[in-house]
Amino acid sequence: MTSSNPRNEALFDRARRLMPGGVNSPVRAFGSVGGTPRFMVSAKGPYLTDADGKEYVDLVCSWGPALLGHAHPAVLEAVHAAVDRGLSFGASTPDEANLAAIVQERVPAVERLRMVSTGTEATMTAVRLARGFTGRNLIIKFAGCYHGHLDGLLAAAGSGLATLALPGSAGVTEATAAETLVLPYNDLTAVKEAFAVHGPNIAAVITEAAPANMGVVTPAEGFNLGLSQITREHGALLIVDEVLTGFRTGYSGYWGLTGGAPDAENPWTPDLLTFGKVIGGGMPTAALGGRADVMDYLAPTGPVYQAGTLSGNPVAMAAGVATLTHATRDVYSFIDVRSLELSSAVSNALDSAGVDHSIQFAGNLFSVAFGTSANGVHNYADAQAQEAFRYAPFFHSMLESGVYLPPSVFEAWFLSAAHDDAAMNRIYDALPAAAMAAAAAQG
């Protein structure tokens, strides 16, 4: 039988001989859904094109950065102009401060900002900074929240670790793991009990603003506010990870939709925030920011060291400035509407096929959790208990119909400002068959 993806298969075979698993980030290997990963060669607007020339409506959007759609003209123009000036100088550039000013305008909790290159580097630096500022060692994180592959934060992480069903990672020492307290998400009682026992030694609590790496999980009413109050009471810091949600779920990220909203009933403010993905517009850029007195503990003004040869890379800064400049409030309103339309269509198709499920939301991000209609998903245990076996046939049916979903049930779905009616109709047309495939799946 002739393969319908010969070029993708050949590329994957070659990649596996050259790289671990044939990939440079585990979820790309299709480990949880099976089959041959697609090797993408181009992207435009809401579409991807693979090595075999097949076009897909993209619902991954580079895991968030393609907020405006792929190859947005203004972003490309800014990047091309930056490339013409030089790729990297090893010195400061004007756009570093320009991007920092945009972030500060959108997120007033950011009084100072430090540019880095990856989300992992941002969270790693935030944790080191919290320890340096407080003089304490312990960090609280929540099961299912993913903060990059920092040793001390891989315990009970989501993202690829959830996909691969790994409890942590080899190579993380017991001593490092012992400095992290892992608690169930959405459980303030557990947080209070941890502080009652370990309070004087806890440097910080780190949490995703809204988890999106065990599937999307909505923070319970008052959960993030409660974390802010508890950490402040005990002299610890609250680190809010917006690497995924920042400038994706709204103009000011998820904090801007909740604690930082002008009309918030119970406003709260984190001490530190981390950003990535959208902030670089598709280029490898991330950042951490927050209270001036805490951030000024970073070198060269303070004793906590952090450096990076490519931090604030001029091409990446240009992409970030262009992306955030064109990501207007109208863009977010458009994506919000599209997200509601699509999530409703997915739910209706699954209902028609008799597939038990719930839709989990965080702003305009959402995910599907199979077999969870009774109680939804509120923590990592709920996410792991779902009927995940239904996702692979659902995924492959959509893929064959020309719709590229996240290749793991433990990931969020992403839309962009480029998802026009034509793109949306292609998704809608593919849903009934995918829902039937999920219904027929056997665990």
Short mmCIF file of C-alpha atoms in Angstrom, two decimals:
data_model
loop_
_atom_site.label_atom_id
_atom_site.label_comp_id
_atom_site.label_asym_id
_atom_site.label_seq_id
_atom_site.Cartn_x
_atom_site.Cartn_y
_atom_site.Cartn_z
CA MET A 1 0.00 0.00 0.00
CA THR A 2 1.37 3.40 -0.99
CA SER A 3 1.88 5.81 1.89
CA SER A 4 0.00 9.10 1.81
CA ASN A 5 2.84 10.76 3.73
CA PRO A 6 6.04 9.43 2.13
CA ARG A 7 8.10 12.59 2.60
CA ASN A 8 7.05 13.00 6.25
CA GLU A 9 7.89 9.35 6.92
CA ALA A 10 11.30 9.65 5.27
CA LEU A 11 12.08 12.81 7.22
CA PHE A 12 11.06 11.18 10.50
CA ASP A 13 13.19 8.10 9.80
CA ARG A 14 16.20 10.32 9.11
CA ALA A 15 15.53 12.50 12.17
CA ARG A 16 15.39 9.47 14.47
CA ARG A 17 18.87 8.48 13.34
CA LEU A 18 20.18 11.94 14.19
CA MET A 19 18.20 13.17 17.22
CA PRO A 20 16.71 11.51 20.34
CA GLY A 21 13.25 10.37 19.26
CA GLY A 22 13.69 12.34 16.06
CA VAL A 23 12.58 15.59 17.70
CA ASN A 24 13.84 18.57 19.66
CA SER A 25 10.77 18.81 21.90
CA PRO A 26 9.06 15.57 23.01
CA VAL A 27 5.40 16.28 22.19
CA ARG A 28 6.28 16.69 18.50
CA ALA A 29 7.04 12.95 18.28
CA PHE A 30 3.29 12.07 18.36
CA GLY A 31 4.05 9.72 21.23
CA SER A 32 0.60 9.90 22.79
CA VAL A 33 -1.38 9.83 19.53
CA GLY A 34 0.78 7.53 17.42
CA GLY A 35 1.51 7.75 13.74
CA THR A 36 4.00 9.82 11.78
CA PRO A 37 4.69 13.40 12.92
CA ARG A 38 4.14 16.02 10.27
CA PHE A 39 7.20 18.00 9.23
CA MET A 40 6.02 21.50 8.43
CA VAL A 41 7.74 23.48 5.72
CA SER A 42 5.67 26.69 5.59
CA ALA A 43 2.85 28.56 7.25
CA LYS A 44 0.59 31.44 6.26
CA GLY A 45 -2.36 32.94 8.11
CA PRO A 46 -4.31 30.08 9.77
CA TYR A 47 -2.65 27.35 7.67
CA LEU A 48 0.35 25.02 7.84
CA THR A 49 1.82 23.06 4.93
CA ASP A 50 3.73 19.82 5.50
CA ALA A 51 6.57 18.19 3.60
CA ASP A 52 4.11 16.18 1.49
CA GLY A 53 2.36 19.37 0.40
CA LYS A 54 -0.77 18.86 2.50
CA GLU A 55 -2.37 21.97 4.00
CA TYR A 56 -3.86 22.05 7.51
CA VAL A 57 -5.92 24.53 9.46
CA ASP A 58 -3.63 25.16 12.42
CA LEU A 59 -4.99 24.97 15.98
CA VAL A 60 -1.56 24.90 17.61
CA CYS A 61 -0.31 28.29 16.37
CA SER A 62 3.27 27.44 17.39
CA TRP A 63 1.88 26.79 20.92
CA GLY A 64 0.69 30.37 21.13
CA PRO A 65 3.03 32.84 19.41
CA ALA A 66 1.12 33.00 16.12
CA LEU A 67 -1.54 35.17 17.72
CA LEU A 68 -1.91 37.31 14.60
CA GLY A 69 -1.64 34.32 12.28
CA HIS A 70 1.46 32.89 10.63
CA ALA A 71 3.72 35.18 8.60
CA HIS A 72 1.82 38.35 9.49
CA PRO A 73 3.03 41.06 7.09
CA ALA A 74 3.88 43.62 9.80
CA VAL A 75 5.87 41.10 11.81
CA LEU A 76 7.75 39.87 8.73
CA GLU A 77 8.53 43.45 7.72
CA ALA A 78 9.93 44.22 11.17
CA VAL A 79 11.99 41.03 11.24
CA HIS A 80 13.39 41.54 7.74
CA ALA A 81 14.40 45.10 8.63
CA ALA A 82 16.10 43.87 11.80
CA VAL A 83 17.94 41.12 9.92
CA ASP A 84 19.25 43.69 7.46
CA ARG A 85 20.80 45.57 10.39
CA GLY A 86 22.54 42.47 11.79
CA LEU A 87 21.60 39.29 13.64
CA SER A 88 23.23 39.86 17.03
CA PHE A 89 25.51 42.49 18.53
CA GLY A 90 26.36 41.29 22.04
CA ALA A 91 25.31 44.75 23.21
CA SER A 92 22.13 46.60 24.17
CA THR A 93 19.66 47.69 21.49
CA PRO A 94 16.77 50.21 21.50
CA ASP A 95 14.04 47.61 20.98
CA GLU A 96 14.82 45.89 24.30
CA ALA A 97 13.46 48.91 26.14
CA ASN A 98 10.71 49.40 23.56
CA LEU A 99 9.38 45.89 24.19
CA ALA A 100 9.77 46.30 27.95
CA ALA A 101 7.70 49.49 27.81
CA ILE A 102 4.91 47.73 25.91
CA VAL A 103 4.84 44.94 28.50
CA GLN A 104 4.80 47.44 31.36
CA GLU A 105 1.90 49.35 29.81
CA ARG A 106 -0.12 46.16 29.44
CA VAL A 107 0.85 44.59 32.78
CA PRO A 108 1.29 47.29 35.47
CA ALA A 109 2.55 44.66 37.93
CA VAL A 110 5.77 44.65 35.89
CA GLU A 111 7.85 47.50 37.30
CA ARG A 112 11.08 46.04 35.89
CA LEU A 113 11.62 43.47 33.12
CA ARG A 114 14.55 41.19 32.24
CA MET A 115 14.66 39.62 28.77
CA VAL A 116 15.84 36.02 28.39
CA SER A 117 15.58 33.47 25.58
CA THR A 118 13.18 30.73 26.77
CA GLY A 119 10.31 30.21 29.16
CA THR A 120 12.40 27.69 31.09
CA GLU A 121 15.11 30.31 31.55
CA ALA A 122 12.52 32.83 32.74
CA THR A 123 11.09 30.53 35.43
CA MET A 124 14.58 29.33 36.43
CA THR A 125 15.66 32.91 36.96
CA ALA A 126 12.45 33.80 38.82
CA VAL A 127 12.99 30.91 41.25
CA ARG A 128 16.65 31.83 41.80
CA LEU A 129 15.65 35.45 42.33
CA ALA A 130 12.96 34.51 44.84
CA ARG A 131 15.46 32.47 46.83
CA GLY A 132 18.04 35.23 46.69
CA PHE A 133 15.58 37.92 47.72
CA THR A 134 14.01 35.99 50.62
CA GLY A 135 17.05 34.02 51.77
CA ARG A 136 14.89 30.87 51.79
CA ASN A 137 15.15 27.58 49.90
CA LEU A 138 11.78 25.87 49.47
CA ILE A 139 9.46 26.39 46.48
CA ILE A 140 5.81 25.33 46.31
CA LYS A 141 4.51 24.21 42.93
CA PHE A 142 1.29 22.47 41.92
CA ALA A 143 0.92 19.02 40.40
CA GLY A 144 0.20 19.30 36.69
CA CYS A 145 1.59 22.81 36.31
CA TYR A 146 4.53 22.97 33.93
CA HIS A 147 7.20 25.63 34.32
CA GLY A 148 9.80 24.45 31.84
CA HIS A 149 12.42 21.78 32.37
CA LEU A 150 14.08 23.34 35.41
CA ASP A 151 15.25 20.48 37.66
CA GLY A 152 13.39 21.51 40.77
CA LEU A 153 10.08 22.11 38.98
CA LEU A 154 9.77 18.88 36.97
CA ALA A 155 8.12 16.95 39.80
CA ALA A 156 4.53 16.07 38.83
CA ALA A 157 4.69 18.46 35.88
CA GLY A 158 2.23 18.61 33.03
CA SER A 159 2.98 19.23 29.34
CA GLY A 160 5.20 16.56 27.80
CA LEU A 161 5.57 14.81 31.14
CA ALA A 162 1.81 14.38 31.34
CA THR A 163 1.78 13.11 27.77
CA LEU A 164 4.57 10.63 28.50
CA ALA A 165 3.08 9.68 31.90
CA LEU A 166 6.39 10.34 33.65
CA PRO A 167 6.40 11.28 37.34
CA GLY A 168 9.45 13.47 36.91
CA SER A 169 12.76 13.18 35.11
CA ALA A 170 15.86 11.09 35.42
CA GLY A 171 18.86 13.24 36.20
CA VAL A 172 17.08 15.29 38.86
CA THR A 173 18.78 14.64 42.18
CA GLU A 174 16.93 13.85 45.38
CA ALA A 175 18.46 16.92 46.99
CA THR A 176 17.09 19.17 44.26
CA ALA A 177 13.66 17.55 44.34
CA ALA A 178 13.55 17.92 48.13
CA GLU A 179 13.55 21.70 47.74
CA THR A 180 10.18 21.59 45.98
CA LEU A 181 6.85 20.97 47.73
CA VAL A 182 4.26 19.63 45.27
CA LEU A 183 0.64 20.33 46.20
CA PRO A 184 -2.70 19.61 44.49
CA TYR A 185 -3.88 22.46 42.29
CA ASN A 186 -6.90 24.52 43.38
CA ASP A 187 -6.40 23.47 47.04
CA LEU A 188 -5.80 26.50 49.27
CA THR A 189 -6.12 24.36 52.39
CA ALA A 190 -3.07 22.36 51.32
CA VAL A 191 -1.16 25.60 50.76
CA LYS A 192 -2.05 26.89 54.23
CA GLU A 193 -1.00 23.59 55.79
CA ALA A 194 2.33 23.67 53.94
CA PHE A 195 3.04 27.18 55.22
CA ALA A 196 2.03 26.15 58.75
CA VAL A 197 4.77 23.52 58.69
CA HIS A 198 7.43 25.05 56.43
CA GLY A 199 6.55 28.76 56.31
CA PRO A 200 9.91 30.25 57.43
CA ASN A 201 11.72 28.22 54.73
CA ILE A 202 9.35 28.85 51.77
CA ALA A 203 10.78 31.34 49.29
CA ALA A 204 7.93 31.33 46.78
CA VAL A 205 4.83 29.74 45.38
CA ILE A 206 4.93 29.32 41.61
CA THR A 207 1.75 28.68 39.64
CA GLU A 208 0.54 28.98 36.08
CA ALA A 209 -1.85 31.94 35.91
CA ALA A 210 -4.27 29.38 34.49
CA PRO A 211 -2.87 25.88 33.93
CA ALA A 212 -2.74 24.85 30.29
CA ASN A 213 -0.26 21.97 30.36
CA MET A 214 -2.52 19.27 31.83
CA GLY A 215 -5.18 20.43 29.48
CA VAL A 216 -6.70 23.75 30.45
CA VAL A 217 -7.81 24.05 34.07
CA THR A 218 -9.69 27.09 35.30
CA PRO A 219 -8.43 28.44 38.64
CA ALA A 220 -11.14 28.16 41.27
CA GLU A 221 -12.78 31.42 42.32
CA GLY A 222 -10.40 33.11 44.75
CA PHE A 223 -7.54 30.62 44.30
CA ASN A 224 -4.94 33.01 42.86
CA LEU A 225 -6.13 35.74 45.23
CA GLY A 226 -5.68 33.32 48.12
CA LEU A 227 -2.14 32.49 47.02
CA SER A 228 -1.33 36.19 46.96
CA GLN A 229 -2.68 36.68 50.46
CA ILE A 230 -0.96 33.62 51.94
CA THR A 231 2.46 34.39 50.46
CA ARG A 232 2.29 38.00 51.58
CA GLU A 233 1.31 36.97 55.10
CA HIS A 234 4.34 34.69 55.35
CA GLY A 235 6.93 36.88 53.62
CA ALA A 236 7.18 34.62 50.56
CA LEU A 237 6.82 35.63 46.92
CA LEU A 238 4.12 34.68 44.42
CA ILE A 239 5.47 33.83 40.95
CA VAL A 240 2.78 33.72 38.28
CA ASP A 241 3.85 31.86 35.16
CA GLU A 242 2.29 33.48 32.08
CA VAL A 243 4.70 31.94 29.58
CA LEU A 244 1.69 30.41 27.82
CA THR A 245 -1.21 32.65 28.85
CA GLY A 246 0.60 35.99 28.76
CA PHE A 247 -0.63 38.22 25.89
CA ARG A 248 -2.49 35.16 24.56
CA THR A 249 -5.60 35.01 26.75
CA GLY A 250 -6.02 38.76 26.69
CA TYR A 251 -4.39 42.17 26.23
CA SER A 252 -2.80 41.90 29.69
CA GLY A 253 -2.69 38.11 29.92
CA TYR A 254 -4.69 36.02 32.35
CA TRP A 255 -3.75 38.20 35.32
CA GLY A 256 -5.28 41.09 33.40
CA LEU A 257 -8.54 39.16 33.07
CA THR A 258 -8.73 38.45 36.79
CA GLY A 259 -6.65 40.09 39.51
CA GLY A 260 -5.39 42.92 37.33
CA ALA A 261 -8.70 43.77 35.67
CA PRO A 262 -9.81 47.38 36.28
CA ASP A 263 -13.17 46.14 37.57
CA ALA A 264 -11.80 43.18 39.56
CA GLU A 265 -13.91 42.61 42.66
CA ASN A 266 -10.91 41.29 44.59
CA PRO A 267 -7.75 42.56 42.90
CA TRP A 268 -4.45 40.83 43.55
CA THR A 269 -0.93 41.36 42.29
CA PRO A 270 1.87 38.81 41.86
CA ASP A 271 5.41 39.64 42.93
CA LEU A 272 6.97 38.15 39.80
CA LEU A 273 5.60 37.09 36.40
CA THR A 274 7.20 35.10 33.61
CA PHE A 275 6.41 35.51 29.92
CA GLY A 276 7.25 33.67 26.71
CA LYS A 277 5.80 32.58 23.36
CA VAL A 278 3.62 35.55 22.26
CA ILE A 279 6.10 38.09 23.67
CA GLY A 280 8.56 37.01 20.97
CA GLY A 281 6.09 36.78 18.11
CA GLY A 282 7.48 33.39 17.06
CA MET A 283 11.13 34.10 17.85
CA PRO A 284 12.85 32.52 20.89
CA THR A 285 12.25 35.20 23.50
CA ALA A 286 10.97 35.20 27.06
CA ALA A 287 11.08 37.49 30.07
CA LEU A 288 10.52 37.83 33.78
CA GLY A 289 9.27 40.93 35.52
CA GLY A 290 7.63 42.26 38.62
CA ARG A 291 8.22 44.37 41.71
CA ALA A 292 11.12 46.79 41.32
CA ASP A 293 12.64 45.96 44.71
CA VAL A 294 12.68 42.25 43.85
CA MET A 295 13.85 42.64 40.25
CA ASP A 296 16.66 44.97 41.32
CA TYR A 297 18.17 42.00 43.15
CA LEU A 298 19.30 40.81 39.71
CA ALA A 299 22.83 41.62 38.56
CA PRO A 300 24.19 44.14 37.84
CA THR A 301 22.21 46.03 40.50
CA GLY A 302 21.91 43.11 42.91
CA PRO A 303 23.58 39.87 44.04
CA VAL A 304 21.49 37.35 42.02
CA TYR A 305 23.39 36.53 38.85
CA GLN A 306 21.77 35.92 35.46
CA ALA A 307 23.16 36.51 32.00
CA GLY A 308 22.55 35.44 28.42
CA THR A 309 24.52 36.04 25.24
CA LEU A 310 21.37 36.17 23.11
CA SER A 311 19.06 37.78 25.68
CA GLY A 312 17.30 40.69 24.01
CA ASN A 313 18.33 39.50 20.55
CA PRO A 314 17.51 42.37 18.14
CA VAL A 315 15.62 40.22 15.62
CA ALA A 316 13.50 38.66 18.37
CA MET A 317 12.86 42.07 19.93
CA ALA A 318 11.64 43.40 16.60
CA ALA A 319 9.25 40.47 16.23
CA GLY A 320 7.93 40.98 19.76
CA VAL A 321 7.39 44.71 19.34
CA ALA A 322 5.57 44.22 16.04
CA THR A 323 3.39 41.41 17.40
CA LEU A 324 2.29 43.21 20.54
CA THR A 325 1.81 46.50 18.68
CA HIS A 326 -0.63 44.84 16.28
CA ALA A 327 -2.27 42.66 18.94
CA THR A 328 -4.95 45.24 19.66
CA ARG A 329 -7.94 44.80 21.93
CA ASP A 330 -10.01 44.18 18.79
CA VAL A 331 -7.74 41.23 17.95
CA TYR A 332 -8.42 39.67 21.34
CA SER A 333 -12.17 40.28 20.99
CA PHE A 334 -12.13 38.51 17.62
CA ILE A 335 -10.20 35.50 18.98
CA ASP A 336 -12.50 35.35 22.04
CA VAL A 337 -15.54 35.04 19.76
CA ARG A 338 -13.89 32.44 17.55
CA SER A 339 -12.89 30.42 20.62
CA LEU A 340 -16.46 30.34 21.91
CA GLU A 341 -17.76 29.37 18.47
CA LEU A 342 -15.25 26.55 18.09
CA SER A 343 -15.55 25.16 21.61
CA SER A 344 -19.35 25.07 21.19
CA ALA A 345 -19.02 23.28 17.86
CA VAL A 346 -16.66 20.70 19.37
CA SER A 347 -19.01 20.10 22.28
CA ASN A 348 -22.04 19.80 20.01
CA ALA A 349 -20.28 17.28 17.76
CA LEU A 350 -19.23 15.15 20.73
CA ASP A 351 -22.72 15.34 22.22
CA SER A 352 -24.22 14.20 18.92
CA ALA A 353 -21.86 11.22 18.89
CA GLY A 354 -22.66 10.37 22.51
CA VAL A 355 -19.16 11.11 23.80
CA ASP A 356 -19.01 12.15 27.45
CA HIS A 357 -16.73 15.17 27.86
CA SER A 358 -16.22 18.60 29.36
CA ILE A 359 -14.69 21.73 27.84
CA GLN A 360 -12.15 23.49 30.05
CA PHE A 361 -11.60 27.25 29.61
CA ALA A 362 -9.03 29.91 30.46
CA GLY A 363 -9.93 33.05 28.58
CA ASN A 364 -9.80 32.17 24.88
CA LEU A 365 -7.83 28.97 25.51
CA PHE A 366 -9.74 25.74 25.87
CA SER A 367 -9.25 21.97 25.81
CA VAL A 368 -11.41 18.86 25.73
CA ALA A 369 -11.40 16.33 28.57
CA PHE A 370 -13.13 13.04 27.78
CA GLY A 371 -15.34 11.27 30.32
CA THR A 372 -15.41 14.20 32.73
CA SER A 373 -18.88 15.73 32.34
CA ALA A 374 -19.90 14.91 35.91
CA ASN A 375 -17.29 16.99 37.69
CA GLY A 376 -15.03 18.60 35.09
CA VAL A 377 -11.28 18.95 35.62
CA HIS A 378 -10.00 20.90 38.61
CA ASN A 379 -6.55 19.41 39.19
CA TYR A 380 -3.94 16.99 37.86
CA ALA A 381 -5.66 13.91 39.28
CA ASP A 382 -8.84 14.82 37.40
CA ALA A 383 -6.86 15.36 34.19
CA GLN A 384 -5.11 12.01 34.48
CA ALA A 385 -8.38 10.17 35.21
CA GLN A 386 -10.05 11.20 31.95
CA GLU A 387 -10.67 8.80 29.04
CA ALA A 388 -7.52 9.92 27.25
CA PHE A 389 -7.68 6.93 24.89
CA ARG A 390 -10.43 8.71 22.94
CA TYR A 391 -8.13 11.53 21.87
CA ALA A 392 -5.83 9.67 19.45
CA PRO A 393 -8.60 8.60 17.03
CA PHE A 394 -10.21 12.04 17.37
CA PHE A 395 -6.85 13.68 16.57
CA HIS A 396 -6.09 11.48 13.56
CA SER A 397 -9.54 11.94 12.08
CA MET A 398 -9.09 15.71 12.25
CA LEU A 399 -5.56 15.41 10.86
CA GLU A 400 -6.75 13.39 7.86
CA SER A 401 -9.43 16.04 7.28
CA GLY A 402 -6.78 18.75 7.20
CA VAL A 403 -6.98 20.13 10.75
CA TYR A 404 -3.85 20.15 12.91
CA LEU A 405 -4.67 19.78 16.62
CA PRO A 406 -2.21 19.63 19.53
CA PRO A 407 -0.78 16.07 19.42
CA SER A 408 -1.69 15.47 23.07
CA VAL A 409 -4.92 15.64 25.04
CA PHE A 410 -2.99 17.49 27.75
CA GLU A 411 -2.57 20.67 25.71
CA ALA A 412 -4.63 23.75 24.95
CA TRP A 413 -6.17 24.62 21.59
CA PHE A 414 -5.10 27.93 20.01
CA LEU A 415 -6.80 30.24 17.54
CA SER A 416 -5.49 33.34 15.81
CA ALA A 417 -6.74 36.57 14.31
CA ALA A 418 -6.27 34.93 10.88
CA HIS A 419 -8.86 32.18 11.45
CA ASP A 420 -11.44 33.48 9.01
CA ASP A 421 -14.78 31.89 8.07
CA ALA A 422 -13.20 29.64 5.46
CA ALA A 423 -10.74 28.19 7.97
CA MET A 424 -13.40 27.77 10.64
CA ASN A 425 -15.77 26.00 8.23
CA ARG A 426 -13.06 23.48 7.39
CA ILE A 427 -12.75 22.70 11.11
CA TYR A 428 -16.51 22.42 11.55
CA ASP A 429 -16.79 20.06 8.58
CA ALA A 430 -14.18 17.75 10.12
CA LEU A 431 -15.72 17.52 13.60
CA PRO A 432 -18.58 15.00 13.10
CA ALA A 433 -16.31 12.22 11.80
CA ALA A 434 -13.74 12.92 14.53
CA ALA A 435 -16.42 12.75 17.20
CA MET A 436 -17.59 9.39 15.85
CA ALA A 437 -14.00 8.13 15.93
CA ALA A 438 -13.74 9.16 19.57
CA ALA A 439 -17.03 7.41 20.33
CA ALA A 440 -15.77 4.17 18.78
CA ALA A 441 -12.49 4.17 20.70
CA GLN A 442 -11.82 1.33 23.13
CA GLY A 443 -9.83 1.89 26.30
#
